[in-house]
Short mmCIF file of C-alpha atoms in Angstrom, two decimals:
data_model
loop_
_atom_site.label_atom_id
_atom_site.label_comp_id
_atom_site.label_asym_id
_atom_site.label_seq_id
_atom_site.Cartn_x
_atom_site.Cartn_y
_atom_site.Cartn_z
CA MET A 759 -57.03 144.10 154.38
CA ASP A 760 -55.12 143.01 157.38
CA VAL A 761 -57.45 141.61 160.04
CA SER A 762 -55.10 142.27 162.81
CA SER A 763 -55.16 146.05 161.99
CA VAL A 764 -58.88 146.33 162.84
CA GLY A 765 -59.60 147.30 166.40
CA TYR A 766 -62.81 146.99 168.46
CA GLY A 767 -63.32 150.79 168.37
CA SER A 768 -62.95 151.12 164.71
CA ALA A 769 -65.70 152.69 162.70
CA LEU A 770 -65.82 150.58 159.62
CA THR A 771 -67.69 151.63 156.43
CA PRO A 772 -70.00 148.94 154.95
CA GLU A 773 -67.34 148.08 152.36
CA LEU A 774 -64.68 147.59 154.97
CA GLN A 775 -67.09 145.52 157.00
CA ALA A 776 -67.73 143.34 154.01
CA GLN A 777 -64.00 142.96 153.35
CA TYR A 778 -63.46 142.22 156.98
CA ALA A 779 -66.02 139.53 156.91
CA VAL A 780 -64.74 137.91 153.70
CA LYS A 781 -61.18 137.91 155.24
CA CYS A 782 -62.60 136.14 158.46
CA MET A 783 -64.42 133.62 156.36
CA GLN A 784 -61.30 132.87 154.35
CA MET A 785 -59.18 132.51 157.54
CA SER A 786 -61.91 130.10 158.85
CA GLN A 787 -61.60 127.99 155.66
CA GLN A 788 -57.92 127.85 155.74
CA THR A 789 -58.03 126.80 159.34
CA SER A 790 -60.48 123.88 158.57
CA TYR A 791 -58.18 122.76 155.56
CA ILE A 792 -55.09 122.86 157.95
CA ALA A 793 -56.98 121.00 160.63
CA GLY A 794 -58.08 118.36 157.94
CA SER A 795 -54.62 117.91 156.56
CA LEU A 796 -53.15 117.32 160.06
CA ILE A 797 -55.83 114.69 160.81
CA GLN A 798 -55.30 112.99 157.43
CA ASP A 799 -51.47 113.10 157.98
CA THR A 800 -51.78 111.60 161.47
CA ALA A 801 -54.11 108.88 160.32
CA GLU A 802 -51.48 107.97 157.61
CA ILE A 803 -48.64 108.05 159.94
CA SER A 804 -50.61 105.93 162.48
CA ALA A 805 -51.48 103.36 159.93
CA GLU A 806 -47.78 103.05 158.84
CA ALA A 807 -46.73 102.78 162.48
CA LEU A 808 -49.25 100.01 163.09
CA ALA A 809 -48.16 98.10 160.00
CA LYS A 810 -44.59 98.47 160.96
CA CYS A 811 -45.28 97.40 164.46
CA THR A 812 -47.35 94.36 163.28
CA GLU A 813 -44.68 93.39 160.84
CA GLU A 814 -41.98 93.42 163.66
CA MET A 815 -44.11 91.48 166.08
CA ASN A 816 -44.86 88.78 163.52
CA ALA A 817 -41.01 88.62 162.75
CA SER A 818 -40.33 88.22 166.33
CA LEU A 819 -42.92 85.48 166.71
CA GLU A 820 -41.51 83.60 163.77
CA ARG A 821 -38.09 83.74 165.36
CA LEU A 822 -39.52 82.18 168.51
CA LEU A 823 -41.24 79.40 166.77
#
């Protein structure tokens, strides 16, 4: 069932209401999964960037000393 095909004025049977509810729950779960993946990816990228920055700063400091 395509959720976008359901309008506010639609008269849904109980079966279609259940299918609609399941579809909405699945979409909600997918959204949470995607958000979690984005947060994890951002944290990994930030950790890599911080490590690289620290490495470059240490190398610059060593050259100065």
